[in-house]
mmCIF file of C-alpha atoms (C1' of nucleotides) in Angstrom:
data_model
loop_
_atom_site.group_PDB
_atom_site.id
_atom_site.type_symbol
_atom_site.label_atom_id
_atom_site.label_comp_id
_atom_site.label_asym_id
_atom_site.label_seq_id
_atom_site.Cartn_x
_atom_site.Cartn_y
_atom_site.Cartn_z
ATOM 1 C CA UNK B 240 -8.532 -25.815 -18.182
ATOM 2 C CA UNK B 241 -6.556 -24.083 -21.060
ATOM 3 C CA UNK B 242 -3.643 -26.173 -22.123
ATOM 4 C CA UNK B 243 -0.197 -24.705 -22.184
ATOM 5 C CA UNK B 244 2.763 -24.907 -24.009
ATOM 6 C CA UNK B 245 5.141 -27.898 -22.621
ATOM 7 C CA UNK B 246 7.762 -26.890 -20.782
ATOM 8 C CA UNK B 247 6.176 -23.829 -19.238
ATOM 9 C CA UNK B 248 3.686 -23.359 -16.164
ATOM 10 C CA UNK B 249 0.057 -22.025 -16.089
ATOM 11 C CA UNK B 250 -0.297 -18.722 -14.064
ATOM 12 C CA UNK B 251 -2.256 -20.949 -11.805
ATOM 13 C CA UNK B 252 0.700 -22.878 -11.419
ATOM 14 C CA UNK B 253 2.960 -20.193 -11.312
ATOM 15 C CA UNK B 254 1.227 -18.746 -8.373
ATOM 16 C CA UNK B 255 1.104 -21.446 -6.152
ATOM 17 C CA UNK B 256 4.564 -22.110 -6.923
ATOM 18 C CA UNK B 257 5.557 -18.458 -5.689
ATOM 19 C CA UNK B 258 3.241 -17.868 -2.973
ATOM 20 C CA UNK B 259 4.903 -21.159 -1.287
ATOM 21 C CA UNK B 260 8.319 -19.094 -1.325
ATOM 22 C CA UNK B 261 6.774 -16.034 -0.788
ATOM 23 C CA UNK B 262 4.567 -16.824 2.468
ATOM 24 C CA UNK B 263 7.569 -18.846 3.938
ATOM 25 C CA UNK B 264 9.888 -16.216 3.170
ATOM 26 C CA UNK B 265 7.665 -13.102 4.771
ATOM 27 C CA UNK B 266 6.768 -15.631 7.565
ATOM 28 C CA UNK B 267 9.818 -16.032 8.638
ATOM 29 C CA UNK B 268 11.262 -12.361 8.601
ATOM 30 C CA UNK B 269 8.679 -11.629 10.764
ATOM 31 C CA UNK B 270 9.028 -13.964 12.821
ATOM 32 C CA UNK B 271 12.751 -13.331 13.240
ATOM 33 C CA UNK B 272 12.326 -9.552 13.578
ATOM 34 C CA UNK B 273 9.507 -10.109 16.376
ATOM 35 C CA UNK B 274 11.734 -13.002 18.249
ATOM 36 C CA UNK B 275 14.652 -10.388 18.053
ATOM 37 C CA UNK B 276 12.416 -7.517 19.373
ATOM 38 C CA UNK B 277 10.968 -9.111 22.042
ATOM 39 C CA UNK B 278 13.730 -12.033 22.852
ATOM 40 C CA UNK B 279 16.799 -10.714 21.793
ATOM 41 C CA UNK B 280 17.318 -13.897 19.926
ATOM 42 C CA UNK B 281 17.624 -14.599 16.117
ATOM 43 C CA UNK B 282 15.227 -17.031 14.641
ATOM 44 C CA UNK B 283 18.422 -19.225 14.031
ATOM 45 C CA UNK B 284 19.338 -18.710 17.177
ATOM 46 C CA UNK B 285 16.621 -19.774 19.090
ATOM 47 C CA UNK B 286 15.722 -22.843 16.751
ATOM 48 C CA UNK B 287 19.114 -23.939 17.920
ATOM 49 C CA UNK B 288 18.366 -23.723 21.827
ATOM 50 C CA UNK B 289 14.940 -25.604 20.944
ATOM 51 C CA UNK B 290 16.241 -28.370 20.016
ATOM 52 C CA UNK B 291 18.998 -28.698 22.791
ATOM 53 C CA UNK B 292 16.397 -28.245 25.219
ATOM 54 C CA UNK B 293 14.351 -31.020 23.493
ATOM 55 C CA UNK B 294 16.990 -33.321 24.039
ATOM 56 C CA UNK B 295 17.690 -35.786 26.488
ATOM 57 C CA UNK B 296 20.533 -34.256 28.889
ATOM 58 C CA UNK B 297 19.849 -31.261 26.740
ATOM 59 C CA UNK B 298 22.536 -31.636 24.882
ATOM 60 C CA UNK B 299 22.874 -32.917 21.154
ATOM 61 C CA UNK B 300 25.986 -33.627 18.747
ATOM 62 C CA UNK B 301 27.114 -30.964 16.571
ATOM 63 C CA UNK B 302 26.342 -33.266 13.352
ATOM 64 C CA UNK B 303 22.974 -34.442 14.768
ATOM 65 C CA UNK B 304 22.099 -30.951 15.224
ATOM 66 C CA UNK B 305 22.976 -29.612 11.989
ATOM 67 C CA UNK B 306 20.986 -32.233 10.298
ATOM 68 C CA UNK B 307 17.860 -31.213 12.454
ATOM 69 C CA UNK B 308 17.974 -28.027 11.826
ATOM 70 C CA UNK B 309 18.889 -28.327 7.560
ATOM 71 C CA UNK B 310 22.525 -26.684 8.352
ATOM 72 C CA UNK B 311 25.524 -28.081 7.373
ATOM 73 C CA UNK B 312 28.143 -28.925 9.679
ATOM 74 C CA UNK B 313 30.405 -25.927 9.024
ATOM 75 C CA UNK B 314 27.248 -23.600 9.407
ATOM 76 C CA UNK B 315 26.288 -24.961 12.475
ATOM 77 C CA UNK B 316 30.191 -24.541 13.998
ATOM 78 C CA UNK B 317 29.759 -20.920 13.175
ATOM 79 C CA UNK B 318 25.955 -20.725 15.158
ATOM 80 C CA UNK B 319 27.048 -22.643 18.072
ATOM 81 C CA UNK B 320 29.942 -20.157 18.181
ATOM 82 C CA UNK B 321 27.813 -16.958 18.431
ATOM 83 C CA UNK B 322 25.816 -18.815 21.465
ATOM 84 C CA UNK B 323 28.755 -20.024 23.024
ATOM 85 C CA UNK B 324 29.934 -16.230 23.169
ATOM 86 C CA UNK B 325 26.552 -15.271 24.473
ATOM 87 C CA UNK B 326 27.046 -18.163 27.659
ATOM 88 C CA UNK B 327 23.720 -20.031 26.079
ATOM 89 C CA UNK B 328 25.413 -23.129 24.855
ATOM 90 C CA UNK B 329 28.135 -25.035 25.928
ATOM 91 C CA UNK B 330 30.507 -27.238 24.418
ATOM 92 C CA UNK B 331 31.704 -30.810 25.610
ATOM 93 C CA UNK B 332 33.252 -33.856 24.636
ATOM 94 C CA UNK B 333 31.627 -36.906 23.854
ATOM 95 C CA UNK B 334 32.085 -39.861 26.164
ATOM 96 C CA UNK B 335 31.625 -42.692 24.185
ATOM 97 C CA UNK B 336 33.091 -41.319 21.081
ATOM 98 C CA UNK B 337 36.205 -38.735 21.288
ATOM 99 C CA UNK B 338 35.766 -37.129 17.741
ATOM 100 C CA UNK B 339 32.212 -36.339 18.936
ATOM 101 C CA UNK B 340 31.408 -32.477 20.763
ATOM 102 C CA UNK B 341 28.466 -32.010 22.011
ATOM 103 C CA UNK B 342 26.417 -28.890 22.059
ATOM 104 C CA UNK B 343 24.533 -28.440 25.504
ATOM 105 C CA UNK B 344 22.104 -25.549 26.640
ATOM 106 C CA UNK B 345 23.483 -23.733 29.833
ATOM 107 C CA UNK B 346 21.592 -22.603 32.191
ATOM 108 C CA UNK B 347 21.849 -18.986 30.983
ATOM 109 C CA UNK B 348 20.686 -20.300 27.570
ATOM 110 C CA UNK B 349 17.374 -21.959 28.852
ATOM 111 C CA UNK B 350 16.233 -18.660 30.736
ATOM 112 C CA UNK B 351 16.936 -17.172 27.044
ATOM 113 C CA UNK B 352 15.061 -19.661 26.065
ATOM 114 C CA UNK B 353 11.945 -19.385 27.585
ATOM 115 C CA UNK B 354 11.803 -15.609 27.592
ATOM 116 C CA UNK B 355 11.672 -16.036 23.819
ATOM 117 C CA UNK B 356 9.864 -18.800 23.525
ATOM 118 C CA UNK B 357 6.582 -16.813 24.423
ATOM 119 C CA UNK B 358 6.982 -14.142 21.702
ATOM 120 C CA UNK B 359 8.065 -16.800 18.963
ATOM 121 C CA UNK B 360 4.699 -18.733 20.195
ATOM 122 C CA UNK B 361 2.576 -16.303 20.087
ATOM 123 C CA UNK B 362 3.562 -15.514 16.110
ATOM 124 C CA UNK B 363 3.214 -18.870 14.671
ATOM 125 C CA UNK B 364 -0.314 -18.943 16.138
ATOM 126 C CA UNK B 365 -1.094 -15.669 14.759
ATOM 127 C CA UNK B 366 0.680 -15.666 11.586
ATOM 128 C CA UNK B 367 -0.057 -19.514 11.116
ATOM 129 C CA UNK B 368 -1.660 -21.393 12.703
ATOM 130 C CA UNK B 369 -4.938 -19.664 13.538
ATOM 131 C CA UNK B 370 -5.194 -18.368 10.399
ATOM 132 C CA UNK B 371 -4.939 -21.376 8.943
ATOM 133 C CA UNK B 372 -7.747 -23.049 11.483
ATOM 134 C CA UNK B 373 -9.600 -20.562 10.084
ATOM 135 C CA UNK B 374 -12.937 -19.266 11.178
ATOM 136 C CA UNK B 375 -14.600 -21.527 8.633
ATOM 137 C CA UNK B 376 -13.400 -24.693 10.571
ATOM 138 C CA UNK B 377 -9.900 -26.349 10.379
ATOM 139 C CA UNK B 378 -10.120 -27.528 6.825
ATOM 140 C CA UNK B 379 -7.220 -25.755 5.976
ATOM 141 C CA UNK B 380 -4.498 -27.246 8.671
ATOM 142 C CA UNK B 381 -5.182 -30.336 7.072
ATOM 143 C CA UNK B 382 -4.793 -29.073 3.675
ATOM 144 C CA UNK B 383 -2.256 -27.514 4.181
ATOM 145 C CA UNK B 384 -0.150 -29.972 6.204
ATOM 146 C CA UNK B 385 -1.428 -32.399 3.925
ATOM 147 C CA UNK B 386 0.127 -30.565 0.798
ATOM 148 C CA UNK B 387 2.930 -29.805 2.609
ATOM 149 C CA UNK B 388 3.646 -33.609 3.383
ATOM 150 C CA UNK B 389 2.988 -34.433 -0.034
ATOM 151 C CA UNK B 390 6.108 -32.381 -1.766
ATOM 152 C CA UNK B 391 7.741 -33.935 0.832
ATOM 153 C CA UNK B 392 7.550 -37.500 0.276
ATOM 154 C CA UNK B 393 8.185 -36.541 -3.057
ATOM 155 C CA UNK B 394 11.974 -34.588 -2.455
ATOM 156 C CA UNK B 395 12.345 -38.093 -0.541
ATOM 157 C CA UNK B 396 11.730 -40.470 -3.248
ATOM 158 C CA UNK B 397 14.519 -38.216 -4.704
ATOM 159 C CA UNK N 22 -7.496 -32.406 21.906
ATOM 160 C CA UNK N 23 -5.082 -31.724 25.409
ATOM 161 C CA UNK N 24 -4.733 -29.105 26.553
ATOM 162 C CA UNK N 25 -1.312 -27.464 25.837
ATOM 163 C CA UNK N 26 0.333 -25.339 28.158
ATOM 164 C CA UNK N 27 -0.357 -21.298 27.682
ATOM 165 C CA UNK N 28 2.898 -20.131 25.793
ATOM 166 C CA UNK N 29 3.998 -23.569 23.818
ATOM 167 C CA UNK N 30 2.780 -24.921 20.941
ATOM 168 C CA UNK N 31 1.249 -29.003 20.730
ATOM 169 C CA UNK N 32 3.667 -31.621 18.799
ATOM 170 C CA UNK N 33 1.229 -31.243 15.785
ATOM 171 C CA UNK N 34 1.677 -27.255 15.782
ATOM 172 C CA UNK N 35 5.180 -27.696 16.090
ATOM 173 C CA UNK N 36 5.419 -30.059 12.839
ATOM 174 C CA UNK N 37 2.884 -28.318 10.624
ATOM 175 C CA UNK N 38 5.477 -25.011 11.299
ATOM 176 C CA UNK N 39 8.726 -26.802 10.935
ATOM 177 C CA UNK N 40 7.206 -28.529 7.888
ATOM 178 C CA UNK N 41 6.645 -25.272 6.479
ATOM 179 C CA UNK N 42 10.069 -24.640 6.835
ATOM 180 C CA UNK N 43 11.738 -27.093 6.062
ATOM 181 C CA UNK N 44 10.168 -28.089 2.295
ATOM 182 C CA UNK N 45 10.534 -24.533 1.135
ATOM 183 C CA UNK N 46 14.032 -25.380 2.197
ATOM 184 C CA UNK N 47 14.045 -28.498 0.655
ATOM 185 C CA UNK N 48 12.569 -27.609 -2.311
ATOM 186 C CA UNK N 49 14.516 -24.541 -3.151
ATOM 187 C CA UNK N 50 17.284 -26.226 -2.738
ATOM 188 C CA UNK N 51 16.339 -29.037 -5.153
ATOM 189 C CA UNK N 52 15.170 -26.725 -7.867
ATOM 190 C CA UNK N 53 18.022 -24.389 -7.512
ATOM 191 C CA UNK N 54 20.603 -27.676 -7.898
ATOM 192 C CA UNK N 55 18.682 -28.822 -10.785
ATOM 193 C CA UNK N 56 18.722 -25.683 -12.373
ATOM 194 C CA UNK N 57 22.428 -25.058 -11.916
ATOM 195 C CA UNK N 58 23.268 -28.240 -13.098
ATOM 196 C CA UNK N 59 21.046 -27.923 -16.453
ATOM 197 C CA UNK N 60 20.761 -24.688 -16.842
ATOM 198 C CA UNK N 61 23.685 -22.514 -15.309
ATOM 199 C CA UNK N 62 21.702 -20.360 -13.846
ATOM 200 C CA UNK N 63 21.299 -19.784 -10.278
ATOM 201 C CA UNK N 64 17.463 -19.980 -8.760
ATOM 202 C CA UNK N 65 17.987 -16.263 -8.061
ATOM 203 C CA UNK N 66 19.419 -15.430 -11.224
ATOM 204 C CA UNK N 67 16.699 -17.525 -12.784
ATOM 205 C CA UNK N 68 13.712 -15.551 -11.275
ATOM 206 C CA UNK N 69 15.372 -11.864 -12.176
ATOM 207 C CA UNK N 70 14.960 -13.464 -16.409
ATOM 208 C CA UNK N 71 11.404 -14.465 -15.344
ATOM 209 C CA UNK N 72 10.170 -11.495 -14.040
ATOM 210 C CA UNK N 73 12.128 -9.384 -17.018
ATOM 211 C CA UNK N 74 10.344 -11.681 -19.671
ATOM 212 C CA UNK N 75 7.103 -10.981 -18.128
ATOM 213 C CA UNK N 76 7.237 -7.447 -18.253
ATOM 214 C CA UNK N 77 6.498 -4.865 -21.412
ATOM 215 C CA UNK N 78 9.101 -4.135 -22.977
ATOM 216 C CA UNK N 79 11.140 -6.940 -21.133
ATOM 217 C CA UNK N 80 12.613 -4.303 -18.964
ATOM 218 C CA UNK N 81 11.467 -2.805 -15.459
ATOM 219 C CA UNK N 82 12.779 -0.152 -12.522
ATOM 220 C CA UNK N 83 15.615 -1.664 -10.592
ATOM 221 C CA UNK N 84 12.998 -0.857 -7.718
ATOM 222 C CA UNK N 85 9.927 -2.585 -8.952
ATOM 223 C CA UNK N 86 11.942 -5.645 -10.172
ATOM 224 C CA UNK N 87 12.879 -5.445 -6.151
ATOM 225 C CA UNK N 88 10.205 -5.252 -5.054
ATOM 226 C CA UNK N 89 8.583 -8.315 -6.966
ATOM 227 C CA UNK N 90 11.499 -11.037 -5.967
ATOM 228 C CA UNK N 91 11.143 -9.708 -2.350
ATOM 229 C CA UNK N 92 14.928 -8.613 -2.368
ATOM 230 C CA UNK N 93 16.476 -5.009 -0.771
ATOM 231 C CA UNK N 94 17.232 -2.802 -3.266
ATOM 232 C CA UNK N 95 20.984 -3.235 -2.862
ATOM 233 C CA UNK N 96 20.225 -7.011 -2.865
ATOM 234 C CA UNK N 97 18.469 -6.272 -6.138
ATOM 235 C CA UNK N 98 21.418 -4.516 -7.631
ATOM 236 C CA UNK N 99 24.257 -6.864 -6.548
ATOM 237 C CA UNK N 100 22.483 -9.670 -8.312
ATOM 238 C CA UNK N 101 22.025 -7.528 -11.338
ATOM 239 C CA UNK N 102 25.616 -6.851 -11.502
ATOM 240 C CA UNK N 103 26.281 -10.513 -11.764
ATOM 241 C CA UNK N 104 23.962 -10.688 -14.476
ATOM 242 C CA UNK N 105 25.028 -8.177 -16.148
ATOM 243 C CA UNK N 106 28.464 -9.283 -16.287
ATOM 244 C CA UNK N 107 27.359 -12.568 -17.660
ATOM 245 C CA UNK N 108 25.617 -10.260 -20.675
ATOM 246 C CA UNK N 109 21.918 -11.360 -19.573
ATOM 247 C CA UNK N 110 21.083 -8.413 -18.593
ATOM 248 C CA UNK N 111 21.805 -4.617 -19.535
ATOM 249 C CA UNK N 112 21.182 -1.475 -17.538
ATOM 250 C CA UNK N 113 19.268 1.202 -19.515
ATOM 251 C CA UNK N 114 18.348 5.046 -17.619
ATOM 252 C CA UNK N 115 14.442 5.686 -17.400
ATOM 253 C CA UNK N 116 13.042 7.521 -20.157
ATOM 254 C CA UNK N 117 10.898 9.769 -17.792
ATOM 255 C CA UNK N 118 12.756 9.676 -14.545
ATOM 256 C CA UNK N 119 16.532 10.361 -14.530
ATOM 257 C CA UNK N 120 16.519 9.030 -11.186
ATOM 258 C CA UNK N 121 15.828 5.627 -12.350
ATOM 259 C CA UNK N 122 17.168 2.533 -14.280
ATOM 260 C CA UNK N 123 15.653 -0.532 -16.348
ATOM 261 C CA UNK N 124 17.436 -3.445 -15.791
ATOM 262 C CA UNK N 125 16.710 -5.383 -19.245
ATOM 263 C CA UNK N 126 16.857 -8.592 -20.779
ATOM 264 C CA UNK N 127 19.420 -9.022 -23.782
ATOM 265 C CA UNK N 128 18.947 -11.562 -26.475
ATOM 266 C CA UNK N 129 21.773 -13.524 -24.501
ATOM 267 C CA UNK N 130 19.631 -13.331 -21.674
ATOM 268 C CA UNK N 131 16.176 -14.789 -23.438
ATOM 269 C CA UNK N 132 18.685 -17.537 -24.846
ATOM 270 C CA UNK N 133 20.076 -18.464 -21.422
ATOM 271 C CA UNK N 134 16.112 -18.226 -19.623
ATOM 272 C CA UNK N 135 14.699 -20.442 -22.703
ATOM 273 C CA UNK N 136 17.574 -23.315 -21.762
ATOM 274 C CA UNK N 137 16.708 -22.926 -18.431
ATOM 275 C CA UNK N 138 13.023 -22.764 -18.091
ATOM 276 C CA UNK N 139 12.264 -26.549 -19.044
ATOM 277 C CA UNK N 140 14.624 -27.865 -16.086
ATOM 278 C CA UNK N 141 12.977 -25.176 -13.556
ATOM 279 C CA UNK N 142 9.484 -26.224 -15.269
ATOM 280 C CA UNK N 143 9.882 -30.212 -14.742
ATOM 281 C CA UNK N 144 11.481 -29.822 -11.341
ATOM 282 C CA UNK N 145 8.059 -27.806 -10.053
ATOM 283 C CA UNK N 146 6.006 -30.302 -11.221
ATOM 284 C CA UNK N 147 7.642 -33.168 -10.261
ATOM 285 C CA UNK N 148 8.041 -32.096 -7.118
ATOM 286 C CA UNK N 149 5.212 -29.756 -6.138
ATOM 287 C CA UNK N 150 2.503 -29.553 -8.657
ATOM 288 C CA UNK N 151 2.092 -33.653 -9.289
ATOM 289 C CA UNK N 152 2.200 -34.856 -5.653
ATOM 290 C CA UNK N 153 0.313 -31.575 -4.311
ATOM 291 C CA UNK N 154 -2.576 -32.637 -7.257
ATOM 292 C CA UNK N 155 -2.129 -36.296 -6.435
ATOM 293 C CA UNK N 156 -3.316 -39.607 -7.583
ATOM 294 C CA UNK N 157 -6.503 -38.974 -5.407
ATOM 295 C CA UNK N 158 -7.607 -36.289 -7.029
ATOM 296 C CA UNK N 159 -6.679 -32.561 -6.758
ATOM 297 C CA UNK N 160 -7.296 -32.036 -3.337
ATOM 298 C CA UNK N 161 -3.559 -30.939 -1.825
ATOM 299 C CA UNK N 162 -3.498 -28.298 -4.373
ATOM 300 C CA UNK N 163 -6.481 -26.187 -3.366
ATOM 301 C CA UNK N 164 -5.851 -27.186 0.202
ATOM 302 C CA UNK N 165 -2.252 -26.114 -0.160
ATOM 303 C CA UNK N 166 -3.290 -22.485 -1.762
ATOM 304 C CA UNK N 167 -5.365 -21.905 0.639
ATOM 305 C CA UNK N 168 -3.711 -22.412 3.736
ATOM 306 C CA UNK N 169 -1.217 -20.306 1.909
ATOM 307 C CA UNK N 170 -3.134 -17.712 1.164
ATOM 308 C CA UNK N 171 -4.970 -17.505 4.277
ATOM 309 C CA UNK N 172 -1.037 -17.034 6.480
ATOM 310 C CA UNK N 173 -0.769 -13.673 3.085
ATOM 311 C CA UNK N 174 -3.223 -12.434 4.573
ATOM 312 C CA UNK N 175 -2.647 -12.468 7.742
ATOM 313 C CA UNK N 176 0.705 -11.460 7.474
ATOM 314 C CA UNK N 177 -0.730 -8.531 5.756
ATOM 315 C CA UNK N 178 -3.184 -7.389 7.865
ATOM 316 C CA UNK N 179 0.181 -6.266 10.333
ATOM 317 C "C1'" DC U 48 41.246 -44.507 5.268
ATOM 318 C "C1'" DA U 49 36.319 -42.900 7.010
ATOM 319 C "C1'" DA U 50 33.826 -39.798 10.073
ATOM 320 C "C1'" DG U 51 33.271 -35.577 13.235
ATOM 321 C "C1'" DA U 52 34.308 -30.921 13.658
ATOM 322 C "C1'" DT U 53 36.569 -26.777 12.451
ATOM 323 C "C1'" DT U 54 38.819 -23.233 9.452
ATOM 324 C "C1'" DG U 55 39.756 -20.404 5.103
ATOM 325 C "C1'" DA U 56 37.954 -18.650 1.019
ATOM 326 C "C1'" DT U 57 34.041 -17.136 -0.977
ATOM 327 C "C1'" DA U 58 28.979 -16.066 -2.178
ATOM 328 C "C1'" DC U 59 25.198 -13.441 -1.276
ATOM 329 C "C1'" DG U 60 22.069 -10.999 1.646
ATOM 330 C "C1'" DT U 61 21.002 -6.856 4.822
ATOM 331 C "C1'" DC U 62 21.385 -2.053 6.912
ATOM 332 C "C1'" DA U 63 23.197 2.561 6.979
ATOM 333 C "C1'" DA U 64 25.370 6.079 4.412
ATOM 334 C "C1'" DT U 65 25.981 8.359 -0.007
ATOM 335 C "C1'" DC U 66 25.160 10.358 -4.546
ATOM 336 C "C1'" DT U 67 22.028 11.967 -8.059
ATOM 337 C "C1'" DT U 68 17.757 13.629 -9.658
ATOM 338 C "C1'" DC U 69 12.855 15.012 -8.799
ATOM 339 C "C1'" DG L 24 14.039 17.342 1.340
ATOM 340 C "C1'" DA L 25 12.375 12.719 -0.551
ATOM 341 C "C1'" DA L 26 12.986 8.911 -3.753
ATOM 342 C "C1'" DG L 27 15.937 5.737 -6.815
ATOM 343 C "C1'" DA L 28 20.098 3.360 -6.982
ATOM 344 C "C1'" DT L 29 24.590 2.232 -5.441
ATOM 345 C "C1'" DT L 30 28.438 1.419 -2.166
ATOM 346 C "C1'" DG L 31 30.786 0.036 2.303
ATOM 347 C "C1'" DA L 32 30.672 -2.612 6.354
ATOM 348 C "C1'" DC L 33 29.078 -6.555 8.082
ATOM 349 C "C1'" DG L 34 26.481 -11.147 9.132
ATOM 350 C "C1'" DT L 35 25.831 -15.624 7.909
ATOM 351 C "C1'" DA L 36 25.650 -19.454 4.793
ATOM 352 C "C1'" DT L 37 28.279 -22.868 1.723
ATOM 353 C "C1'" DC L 38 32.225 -25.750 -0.207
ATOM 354 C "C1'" DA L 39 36.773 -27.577 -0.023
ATOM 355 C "C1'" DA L 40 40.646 -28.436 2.759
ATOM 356 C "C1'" DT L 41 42.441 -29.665 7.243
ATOM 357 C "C1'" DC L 42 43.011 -31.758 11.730
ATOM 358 C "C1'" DT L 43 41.860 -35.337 15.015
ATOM 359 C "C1'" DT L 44 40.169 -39.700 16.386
ATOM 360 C "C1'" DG L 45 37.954 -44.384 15.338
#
DNA sequence: CAAGATTGATACGTCAATCTTC
DNA sequence: GAAGATTGACGTATCAATCTTG
């Protein structure tokens, strides 16, 4: 290994280092443009109604949510919005706490849901995940959801 | 292994995808926080000096330079504007094709990358480079740029 | 006054249309 | 006419300020 200058990155370094915003970036577009083709749902969208229907009662609180999905509170407001318009989510109050809203899949919004959730399937396993299987054996799921876990205890230890 | 049912992905599938996600997230965010703190440059801004210090000449087409930071053109030349109302950047027509421009970097603009570069630097190792090479040897790192690579290329082959 | 949610102002990206040059 | 670059219209995110309730 050549050394390099302090303060600056090896090209092998510099590669990895773009590749992780570059496959995560490309992954994603596609995976939006295939989940609005086929669903009629925006990646955003549908990671919203995912989540809901994950939830017990299917319903979650609008701060709860945006923390799930890495939104802030303000940006989630504005999502919920466009699915309330579309009939897929619901608002309601919060029993026990009457700041609280919570945002709850309709019924409309889980037939949405699983006509999408076929198309946005199928792309993660062949964009993803069998790829990354591999033909040569499964070392690489492990690799990378090993490196992946890695730079992520790391962001935590802050 | 269970088996999962046709259409849905298993818990693990589910995490290795949303971890993807979410640390490219993460870790832009950090890096681009970092950088505007230390730096005043934006992560975006940042990545336009790279690329322009890389290249001959420190200069490329509007179009390649585009093309490179995986932008849309008119994405491309709204963030040169800003640039080039900071002075980091200067617009200069193509010597053998009137149709085109080189967006280049000015002397202000070297200055500005050189103060920035050793925040960007120590914020990708710290948090990708170091934990992804680990105290166990370097093990994430290959792992990682392979699984990575293996999604490019899948993504490529349409 | 602190926390949950929303709104206004703003930043920054895309697509479609346009202008210029090949 | 096609390609390079820009512009206009728009979508969607953030931050700071606001309103409501605990």
């Amino acid at each position: 290994v050549v050394a390099e200058p302090i303060g600056w990155l090896s090209d092998a370094e510099q590669r990895l280092w773009r590749r992780l915003l570059s496959v995560e970036c490309r992954l994603r577009e596609r995976l939006d443009r295939e989940l609005q083709a086929g669903g009629g749902l925006t990646l955003g969208e549908y990671e919203v109604l995912v989540h809901l229907s994950e939830a017990p009662g299917e319903a979650l609180r609008m701060s709860e949510l945006a923390s799930r999905l890495l939104l802030s509170r303000s940006g989630l407001t504005r999502r919920v919005d466009g699915l309330v318009r579309e009939g897929l989510v619901a608002r309601r109050p919060c029993e026990d706490d009457g700041r609280g809203l919570l945002a709850e899949l309709t019924p409309a919004g889980f037939s949405a849901l699983e006509r999408a959730a076929p198309v946005h399937v199928a792309g993660v396993r062949r964009y993803l995940l069998d790829p990354v299987a591999g033909p040569d054996g499964p070392v690489g799921l492990t690799g990378l959801a090993g490196g992946l876990g890695r730079i992520e205890r790391a962001l935590e230890e802050d």
